[in-house]
Amino acid sequence: MANAKLFGGKGAKPLVVAPPAQAVNPAGGAAYALPARQALAQLAVTGTFGDGFYESAEVQLGRALQLLADHAITPGYVGRLACYAREAGSMKDMPAFLCAWLLTRQTAAAQAILVRVFPRVIDSGRMLRTFAQIVRSGVLGKRNLSGRFAQRLIAGYCARRSVAQLFRDSVGDAPSLLDVVRMAHPKLDAERSALLGVLRGKIPATDPRAPQIVRDLERFKAARALGAHAEDDLGPPDVEFRMLTSCKLTPRDWQVIAKRGGWQQTRMNLRAYARAGVFADAEATRVVCDRLRDRDAIAKARMFPYQLFVAYMSATGGVATRGAAPTEGTLPPAVLAALQDALDVAIESTPALACGSVVVAVDCSGSMHNPITGKRGEGQTSVVRCIDVAALFAAQVLRQNPGSAVWKFDDALLKPRLNPRDSAVTLAETLTKGDSGGTNYSLALAEINRLGLTPDLVIYFGDMASWADVSCHPEAFGTGAMREFVALRQRHPKARAVCVNLQTHGDAQLAADGSVLNLGGWSQAVWEQVRRFVAGTPAVKADPEAWVKAIDALDLEAPATAREEAVDLEAPAKD
């Protein structure tokens, strides 16, 4: 007779066998290795070249180079992925890195792709400087922007930017806009050449050949240097704010800046406004609050809940400082309320998931308390942590699907009491409270099976670095989470799972098949991919490569998406 322990008998509990797990995650736990295209996609929408909990920036760079060398990665896929990461994922460094990689390939196929991709990815002065910085670093085998092809790219960028935009782009260094122009030597028209002449110091800022915006700035500086503050003047010219740092700005100047700023600029600079005394003026405060909660403005700005959450977290100093005594730059209650209203508006604009019961599992382990964009230089590290983003996603699911169960776990499972009618900020703060411990991704699914629940969808938000549920022979029986999911599918064949990885390491806890979708990122693109996945007929298996195929299908002939010109008043000159 065969071994009854393995094969059971009448009434015996069957042994659950999951796909073999032949990878090890950075935490030392069993995992499933992602195919190269999917691994690169997850890296493109989560990678920031910052030090993470498990990986240093150097390791992340090495993994990116290794994936790009894989035979499955083509220039066409890299170009489309760069567009996706920039336009749908709102990423910066990774899309610029992928464009730099295409430039350094120096093949006809890569150049043909880059010509179409470059305008859509390199769409601001910061993106141009990042692209040039990566190229001249030499990590991709090239150290300059010489050659006719690079010259065409930079000339095209300058031609697409207005003179006022190029003037704003001139702030920032390492490299500066002038450095980029010196490297590429693009051919420019007379007006743009005159601007560069001013920046080089060869043409005086007051010269008639200088662009009007340059002369306006020079007149404003001269007036402020003489102490002129006419009450009927128009305030500072509409230039990049760091150009005004040498001027003695009056409270009225700041109020003019705040009142005429766009939606994005307002979101990014609330604390700077507070320090400058903008909110001491009732009219300026009303204008800012009305702009923040304006539904049409939010829609036009294509504002993601994550970006609004970042604004709120930055305004309050992050979770760790909440409840502390007010500090310089603290926002008045009216502005904080407007931010929360804006966040709720952004969430309301996203469609509910078209499925039945939903269980959301939020990873609140120790590694999730790392900054979402990694640890970077002084003043560059985000106050937003991985757990904050996971909690925000969970809050979004609960607000749009009120019947969902939202649990949190580390090496123990917790079921916080949540009210779907609470604001997204309140829900997220509730989910982030408490201590952190180890990581056990099987807990939520094990609880579902223990209670005999039959959810149609299980969503994980975390970094997938599970290690506390390692069992014997994962190479034969799979990860703990996958075994529990297989058991759920045996009871409830319609069940599906989505794993949203916020800090990808090239592996997953659930093996991708027709019932599992592995995603990466924290933009609204994640919500759209989840919505598409669950909208399909449960009886029909979904394509495990659906996400990368959607990226592959991007139309490179589509025009570049317009982005609102936003000035960060607090950003250092070197970024």
XYZ file of N, CA, C and O in Angstrom, residues 201-351:
604
model
N 26.486 84.052 -19.014
C 27.072 85.336 -18.641
C 27.600 86.113 -19.818
O 28.282 87.136 -19.640
N 27.306 85.673 -21.026
C 27.794 86.362 -22.217
C 26.855 87.471 -22.669
O 27.253 88.350 -23.430
N 25.588 87.413 -22.246
C 24.598 88.436 -22.572
C 24.036 88.967 -21.264
O 23.572 88.183 -20.427
N 24.060 90.274 -21.009
C 23.499 90.825 -19.770
C 22.000 90.524 -19.659
O 21.290 90.486 -20.673
N 21.528 90.304 -18.425
C 20.121 89.983 -18.221
C 19.206 91.126 -18.635
O 18.014 90.921 -18.889
N 19.753 92.347 -18.695
C 18.949 93.501 -19.097
C 19.028 93.791 -20.587
O 18.380 94.721 -21.082
N 19.809 93.023 -21.308
C 19.981 93.233 -22.748
C 18.656 92.979 -23.473
O 17.933 92.038 -23.140
N 18.322 93.791 -24.475
C 17.064 93.570 -25.229
C 16.979 92.195 -25.867
O 15.877 91.706 -26.146
N 18.110 91.562 -26.121
C 18.080 90.220 -26.710
C 17.648 89.161 -25.709
O 17.223 88.071 -26.088
N 17.771 89.473 -24.428
C 17.388 88.510 -23.390
C 15.879 88.305 -23.409
O 15.112 89.240 -23.667
N 15.391 87.093 -23.144
C 13.946 86.848 -23.102
C 13.251 87.754 -22.088
O 13.848 88.173 -21.096
N 11.991 88.051 -22.347
C 11.240 88.977 -21.501
C 11.204 88.516 -20.047
O 11.332 89.325 -19.128
N 11.041 87.212 -19.814
C 10.938 86.733 -18.437
C 12.241 86.958 -17.675
O 12.242 87.212 -16.471
N 13.374 86.898 -18.366
C 14.667 87.163 -17.729
C 14.758 88.637 -17.330
O 15.185 88.977 -16.221
N 14.310 89.517 -18.227
C 14.356 90.948 -17.922
C 13.386 91.307 -16.797
O 13.686 92.151 -15.949
N 12.218 90.630 -16.761
C 11.263 90.869 -15.678
C 11.872 90.492 -14.328
O 11.712 91.216 -13.333
N 12.552 89.376 -14.292
C 13.181 88.946 -13.045
C 14.255 89.940 -12.613
O 14.368 90.277 -11.425
N 15.024 90.424 -13.582
C 16.102 91.351 -13.241
C 15.538 92.661 -12.680
O 16.073 93.233 -11.722
N 14.447 93.129 -13.265
C 13.815 94.358 -12.765
C 13.277 94.152 -11.351
O 13.393 95.023 -10.496
N 12.687 92.979 -11.115
C 12.142 92.687 -9.781
C 13.262 92.648 -8.742
O 13.132 93.212 -7.651
N 14.364 92.013 -9.088
C 15.506 91.943 -8.162
C 16.028 93.344 -7.847
O 16.333 93.661 -6.695
N 16.125 94.175 -8.882
C 16.641 95.528 -8.674
C 15.715 96.326 -7.770
O 16.162 97.062 -6.880
N 14.417 96.193 -7.991
C 13.447 96.928 -7.171
C 13.516 96.478 -5.717
O 13.510 97.306 -4.788
N 13.594 95.166 -5.491
C 13.638 94.667 -4.117
C 14.964 95.030 -3.449
O 15.023 95.276 -2.252
N 16.041 95.100 -4.229
C 17.339 95.479 -3.661
C 17.306 96.920 -3.170
O 17.991 97.275 -2.202
N 16.489 97.757 -3.822
C 16.363 99.146 -3.415
C 15.289 99.340 -2.345
O 15.029 100.470 -1.913
N 14.647 98.231 -1.964
C 13.615 98.318 -0.942
C 12.284 98.770 -1.468
O 11.417 99.199 -0.698
N 12.069 98.699 -2.789
C 10.801 99.128 -3.378
C 9.763 98.028 -3.222
O 9.974 96.901 -3.652
N 8.660 98.348 -2.593
C 7.574 97.382 -2.392
C 6.253 98.066 -2.697
O 5.409 98.264 -1.828
N 6.097 98.495 -3.924
C 4.872 99.203 -4.293
C 3.658 98.312 -4.065
O 3.653 97.141 -4.430
N 2.635 98.846 -3.450
C 1.446 98.059 -3.128
C 0.651 97.680 -4.369
O -0.182 96.796 -4.326
N 0.906 98.382 -5.475
C 0.141 98.084 -6.683
C 0.943 97.275 -7.695
O 0.528 97.123 -8.842
N 2.147 96.804 -7.295
C 2.904 95.996 -8.266
C 2.292 94.603 -8.351
O 1.440 94.214 -7.567
N 2.730 93.837 -9.327
C 2.150 92.529 -9.585
C 2.834 91.417 -8.820
O 2.510 90.243 -9.000
N 3.782 91.745 -7.990
C 4.482 90.724 -7.236
C 5.588 90.094 -8.058
O 5.947 90.565 -9.141
N 6.171 88.988 -7.564
C 7.298 88.350 -8.253
C 6.904 87.834 -9.625
O 5.764 87.431 -9.847
N 7.828 87.842 -10.581
C 7.539 87.235 -11.880
C 7.362 85.732 -11.729
O 7.811 85.126 -10.748
N 6.709 85.114 -12.696
C 6.395 83.682 -12.626
C 7.608 82.865 -13.056
O 7.673 82.317 -14.147
N 8.591 82.792 -12.150
C 9.814 82.038 -12.422
C 9.987 80.976 -11.356
O 9.263 80.946 -10.357
N 10.969 80.083 -11.564
C 11.284 79.070 -10.565
C 11.675 79.781 -9.268
O 12.516 80.684 -9.269
N 11.051 79.385 -8.171
C 11.174 80.148 -6.933
C 12.612 80.309 -6.462
O 12.970 81.337 -5.880
N 13.446 79.316 -6.689
C 14.816 79.414 -6.186
C 15.589 80.550 -6.840
O 16.645 80.945 -6.366
N 15.059 81.100 -7.926
C 15.660 82.287 -8.535
C 15.387 83.546 -7.706
O 15.995 84.589 -7.929
N 14.440 83.461 -6.772
C 14.057 84.625 -5.971
C 14.638 84.597 -4.563
O 14.351 85.480 -3.756
N 15.421 83.575 -4.261
C 15.894 83.415 -2.883
C 16.776 84.569 -2.412
O 16.886 84.818 -1.217
N 17.412 85.273 -3.347
C 18.261 86.399 -2.953
C 17.456 87.670 -2.724
O 17.995 88.681 -2.262
N 16.167 87.647 -3.061
C 15.321 88.827 -2.898
C 14.659 88.816 -1.517
O 14.445 87.757 -0.924
N 14.337 89.996 -1.034
C 13.626 90.119 0.234
C 12.126 90.129 -0.060
O 11.517 91.180 -0.266
N 11.551 88.933 -0.078
C 10.142 88.828 -0.424
C 9.266 89.279 0.745
O 9.524 88.940 1.903
N 8.237 90.017 0.419
C 7.289 90.479 1.421
C 6.185 89.436 1.592
O 6.000 88.561 0.724
N 5.420 89.498 2.680
C 4.266 88.600 2.814
C 3.322 88.707 1.615
O 2.754 87.705 1.179
N 3.191 89.917 1.080
C 2.319 90.066 -0.093
C 2.883 89.317 -1.290
O 2.128 88.723 -2.074
N 4.205 89.322 -1.461
C 4.821 88.549 -2.540
C 4.454 87.073 -2.417
O 4.091 86.420 -3.399
N 4.574 86.571 -1.209
C 4.253 85.164 -0.982
C 2.779 84.878 -1.262
O 2.430 83.831 -1.799
N 1.928 85.805 -0.897
C 0.504 85.596 -1.150
C 0.208 85.581 -2.642
O -0.619 84.797 -3.110
N 0.924 86.420 -3.407
C 0.765 86.407 -4.865
C 1.203 85.061 -5.423
O 0.528 84.466 -6.275
N 2.334 84.556 -4.945
C 2.835 83.254 -5.403
C 1.817 82.164 -5.094
O 1.519 81.304 -5.938
N 1.264 82.197 -3.883
C 0.313 81.158 -3.477
C -0.987 81.245 -4.267
O -1.546 80.212 -4.665
N -1.459 82.450 -4.513
C -2.748 82.608 -5.196
C -2.681 82.216 -6.663
O -3.655 81.698 -7.214
N -1.568 82.445 -7.322
C -1.505 82.168 -8.752
C -0.919 80.789 -9.059
O -0.880 80.372 -10.211
N -0.473 80.085 -8.053
C 0.127 78.770 -8.283
C -0.878 77.763 -8.811
O -2.081 77.854 -8.550
N -0.406 76.793 -9.563
C -1.267 75.715 -10.045
C -1.569 74.723 -8.939
O -1.079 74.824 -7.809
N -2.382 73.723 -9.281
C -2.804 72.742 -8.276
C -1.597 71.970 -7.740
O -1.440 71.792 -6.534
N -0.747 71.493 -8.640
C 0.403 70.695 -8.218
C 1.361 71.527 -7.364
O 1.877 71.054 -6.347
N 1.614 72.761 -7.780
C 2.530 73.601 -7.014
C 1.980 73.863 -5.616
O 2.724 73.884 -4.638
N 0.678 74.047 -5.520
C 0.058 74.249 -4.210
C 0.262 73.028 -3.324
O 0.653 73.147 -2.153
N 0.008 71.847 -3.883
C 0.174 70.610 -3.110
C 1.599 70.458 -2.599
O 1.821 70.020 -1.469
N 2.572 70.838 -3.407
C 3.965 70.582 -3.067
C 4.556 71.584 -2.077
O 5.589 71.320 -1.473
N 3.900 72.723 -1.880
C 4.560 73.815 -1.166
C 3.775 74.373 0.010
O 3.983 75.516 0.424
N 2.903 73.584 0.579
C 2.051 74.084 1.656
C 2.853 74.532 2.880
O 2.568 75.558 3.493
N 3.861 73.760 3.239
C 4.638 74.131 4.431
C 5.481 75.382 4.175
O 5.695 76.189 5.080
N 5.955 75.544 2.946
C 6.689 76.770 2.618
C 5.764 77.977 2.730
O 6.158 79.034 3.232
N 4.535 77.822 2.271
C 3.559 78.901 2.420
C 3.319 79.224 3.890
O 3.209 80.392 4.273
N 3.215 78.178 4.698
C 2.944 78.396 6.124
C 4.094 79.165 6.781
O 3.872 80.092 7.564
N 5.329 78.787 6.462
C 6.475 79.476 7.063
C 6.559 80.937 6.630
O 7.043 81.788 7.370
N 6.096 81.205 5.418
C 6.170 82.571 4.895
C 5.003 83.430 5.356
O 4.940 84.607 5.010
N 4.073 82.830 6.097
C 2.965 83.613 6.614
C 1.809 83.780 5.657
O 0.945 84.641 5.866
N 1.747 82.950 4.610
C 0.645 83.062 3.648
C -0.700 82.872 4.337
O -1.679 83.580 4.053
N -0.759 81.922 5.276
C -2.049 81.585 5.879
C -2.471 82.550 6.980
O -3.514 82.359 7.611
N -1.663 83.577 7.193
C -2.104 84.653 8.078
C -3.128 85.528 7.369
O -3.862 86.286 8.019
N -3.194 85.416 6.053
C -4.151 86.168 5.253
C -5.353 85.283 4.946
O -5.216 84.214 4.335
N -6.545 85.711 5.365
C -7.750 84.894 5.211
C -8.075 84.635 3.750
O -8.486 83.522 3.378
N -7.877 85.626 2.882
C -8.193 85.460 1.466
C -7.266 84.436 0.817
O -7.709 83.565 0.058
N -5.955 84.532 1.108
C -5.008 83.567 0.544
C -5.315 82.157 1.041
O -5.246 81.179 0.281
N -5.679 82.030 2.311
C -6.032 80.719 2.861
C -7.252 80.151 2.155
O -7.285 78.961 1.810
N -8.251 80.988 1.933
C -9.461 80.516 1.247
C -9.137 80.053 -0.171
O -9.625 79.009 -0.622
N -8.310 80.830 -0.894
C -7.956 80.470 -2.272
C -7.244 79.116 -2.302
O -7.557 78.248 -3.134
N -6.299 78.911 -1.393
C -5.549 77.657 -1.347
C -6.473 76.489 -1.011
O -6.419 75.431 -1.661
N -7.340 76.657 -0.024
C -8.239 75.569 0.379
C -9.217 75.222 -0.747
O -9.466 74.039 -1.023
N -9.784 76.242 -1.386
C -10.720 75.994 -2.481
C -10.032 75.277 -3.635
O -10.622 74.398 -4.280
N -8.783 75.659 -3.908
C -8.051 75.010 -4.998
C -7.774 73.549 -4.661
O -7.910 72.673 -5.515
N -7.389 73.267 -3.431
C -7.051 71.903 -3.041
C -8.228 70.947 -3.202
O -8.058 69.812 -3.654
N -9.429 71.390 -2.824
C -10.581 70.480 -2.848
C -11.413 70.601 -4.120
O -12.482 70.007 -4.220
N -10.925 71.358 -5.095
C -11.637 71.540 -6.361
C -11.635 70.238 -7.161
O -10.582 69.757 -7.603
N -12.810 69.651 -7.357
C -12.912 68.356 -8.044
C -12.377 68.424 -9.466
O -11.684 67.505 -9.924
N -12.711 69.482 -10.191
C -12.238 69.595 -11.578
C -10.719 69.721 -11.629
O -10.065 69.137 -12.499
N -10.154 70.490 -10.698
C -8.699 70.658 -10.675
C -8.007 69.345 -10.333
O -6.956 69.017 -10.893
N -8.589 68.581 -9.417
C -8.020 67.284 -9.046
C -8.032 66.344 -10.246
O -7.051 65.642 -10.525
N -9.147 66.345 -10.974
C -9.251 65.481 -12.154
C -8.279 65.925 -13.242
O -7.616 65.094 -13.881
N -8.173 67.239 -13.465
C -7.274 67.747 -14.499
C -5.824 67.435 -14.175
O -5.007 67.145 -15.064
N -5.475 67.486 -12.888
C -4.104 67.194 -12.469
C -3.809 65.696 -12.466
O -2.682 65.287 -12.216
N -4.845 64.879 -12.755
C -4.694 63.412 -12.726
C -4.069 62.990 -11.392
O -3.120 62.227 -11.344
N -4.648 63.513 -10.324
C -4.060 63.336 -9.010
C -4.380 61.950 -8.443
O -5.529 61.535 -8.390
N -3.337 61.232 -8.040
C -3.491 59.927 -7.424
C -3.696 60.103 -5.920
O -3.145 61.025 -5.312
N -4.456 59.215 -5.294
C -4.569 59.270 -3.832
C -3.204 59.253 -3.143
O -3.005 59.943 -2.142
N -2.252 58.490 -3.691
C -0.932 58.427 -3.072
C -0.279 59.804 -2.991
O 0.287 60.179 -1.961
N -0.371 60.588 -4.075
C 0.283 61.893 -4.084
C -0.349 62.839 -3.065
O 0.340 63.622 -2.415
N -1.652 62.755 -2.899
C -2.324 63.569 -1.894
C -1.974 63.104 -0.490
O -1.841 63.905 0.431
N -1.822 61.814 -0.334
C -1.433 61.274 0.965
C -0.024 61.741 1.324
O 0.259 62.071 2.478
N 0.868 61.780 0.328
C 2.215 62.296 0.555
C 2.148 63.752 1.021
O 2.860 64.155 1.949
N 1.287 64.532 0.376
C 1.149 65.933 0.771
C 0.681 66.046 2.217
O 1.193 66.869 2.990
N -0.270 65.219 2.602
C -0.774 65.257 3.977
C 0.307 64.826 4.965
O 0.512 65.449 6.007
N 1.004 63.754 4.628
C 2.060 63.262 5.517
C 3.177 64.286 5.650
O 3.713 64.511 6.746
N 3.544 64.926 4.542
C 4.590 65.944 4.596
C 4.144 67.137 5.432
O 4.927 67.720 6.182
N 2.868 67.484 5.298
C 2.347 68.629 6.035
C 2.303 68.380 7.531
O 2.467 69.297 8.339
N 2.095 67.128 7.921
C 2.007 66.793 9.348
C 3.318 66.253 9.896
O 3.401 65.921 11.074
N 4.316 66.132 9.039
C 5.619 65.659 9.495
C 5.751 64.163 9.583
O 6.722 63.641 10.112
N 4.765 63.420 9.075
C 4.848 61.966 9.128
C 4.227 61.411 10.392
O 3.927 62.123 11.347
N 4.046 60.100 10.414
C 3.378 59.435 11.519
C 4.087 59.666 12.834
O 3.476 59.920 13.869
N 5.411 59.624 12.822
C 6.170 59.647 14.072
C 5.999 60.946 14.841
O 6.153 60.976 16.061
N 5.675 62.029 14.153
C 5.596 63.314 14.827
C 4.165 63.786 15.031
O 3.943 64.887 15.497
N 3.192 62.971 14.673
C 1.817 63.393 14.870
C 1.515 63.517 16.356
O 1.919 62.673 17.160
N 0.795 64.561 16.707
C 0.474 64.787 18.102
C 1.517 65.605 18.827
O 1.342 65.973 19.980
N 2.652 65.880 18.168
C 3.702 66.670 18.798
C 3.320 68.148 18.760
O 2.367 68.555 18.101
N 4.086 68.954 19.477
C 3.812 70.386 19.519
C 3.990 70.995 18.132
O 4.835 70.550 17.354
N 3.185 72.005 17.775
C 3.309 72.638 16.455
C 4.709 73.190 16.238
O 5.346 73.690 17.147
N 5.188 73.056 15.018
C 6.502 73.581 14.653
C 6.341 74.567 13.517
O 5.250 74.744 12.963
N 7.462 75.221 13.170
C 7.426 76.170 12.060
C 6.973 75.455 10.793
O 7.450 74.371 10.461
N 6.026 76.062 10.092
C 5.509 75.437 8.886
C 4.279 74.589 9.129
O 3.760 73.975 8.202
N 3.784 74.534 10.376
C 2.579 73.771 10.660
C 1.392 74.396 9.939
O 1.213 75.618 9.952
N 0.565 73.573 9.321
C -0.568 74.082 8.555
C -1.769 74.319 9.459
O -1.990 73.581 10.422
N -2.572 75.319 9.143
C -3.792 75.549 9.907
C -4.796 74.429 9.668
O -4.759 73.766 8.625
N -5.720 74.208 10.604
C -6.704 73.124 10.460
C -7.490 73.189 9.155
O -7.818 72.143 8.579
N -7.797 74.386 8.681
C -8.584 74.508 7.449
C -7.856 73.899 6.258
O -8.465 73.243 5.403
N -6.539 74.076 6.190
C -5.765 73.537 5.074
C -5.640 72.016 5.192
O -5.746 71.290 4.196
N -5.412 71.527 6.414
C -5.349 70.069 6.607
C -6.680 69.420 6.244
O -6.714 68.342 5.632
N -7.784 70.064 6.605
C -9.101 69.534 6.254
C -9.291 69.517 4.739
O -9.847 68.563 4.181
N -8.808 70.567 4.054
C -8.921 70.613 2.596
C -8.108 69.486 1.950
O -8.533 68.890 0.953
N -6.936 69.192 2.507
C -6.126 68.086 1.991
C -6.851 66.759 2.142
O -6.849 65.919 1.237
N -7.461 66.544 3.302
C -8.200 65.297 3.513
C -9.392 65.211 2.570
O -9.693 64.132 2.033
N -10.079 66.335 2.354
C -11.192 66.342 1.400
C -10.704 65.990 0.004
O -11.351 65.231 -0.724
N -9.558 66.545 -0.383
C -9.009 66.268 -1.712
C -8.669 64.785 -1.862
O -8.911 64.181 -2.915
N -8.110 64.194 -0.803
C -7.781 62.770 -0.845
C -9.041 61.932 -1.018
O -9.077 60.986 -1.820
N -10.094 62.267 -0.291
C -11.348 61.521 -0.418
C -11.954 61.690 -1.805
O -12.511 60.740 -2.369
N -11.824 62.893 -2.385
C -12.319 63.118 -3.745
C -11.567 62.235 -4.734
O -12.162 61.620 -5.628
N -10.241 62.153 -4.584
C -9.437 61.331 -5.493
C -9.821 59.858 -5.385
O -9.863 59.138 -6.385
N -10.109 59.414 -4.172
C -10.499 58.013 -3.979
C -11.884 57.759 -4.564
O -12.135 56.727 -5.199
N -12.800 58.693 -4.369
C -14.153 58.527 -4.894
C -14.176 58.420 -6.417
O -15.085 57.813 -6.991
N -13.182 59.005 -7.065
C -13.146 58.992 -8.528
C -12.691 57.649 -9.089
O -12.765 57.428 -10.300
N -12.198 56.764 -8.240
C -11.763 55.450 -8.704
C -12.927 54.471 -8.609
O -13.660 54.464 -7.620
N -13.128 53.642 -9.627
C -14.267 52.718 -9.613
C -14.078 51.608 -8.587
O -12.962 51.200 -8.278
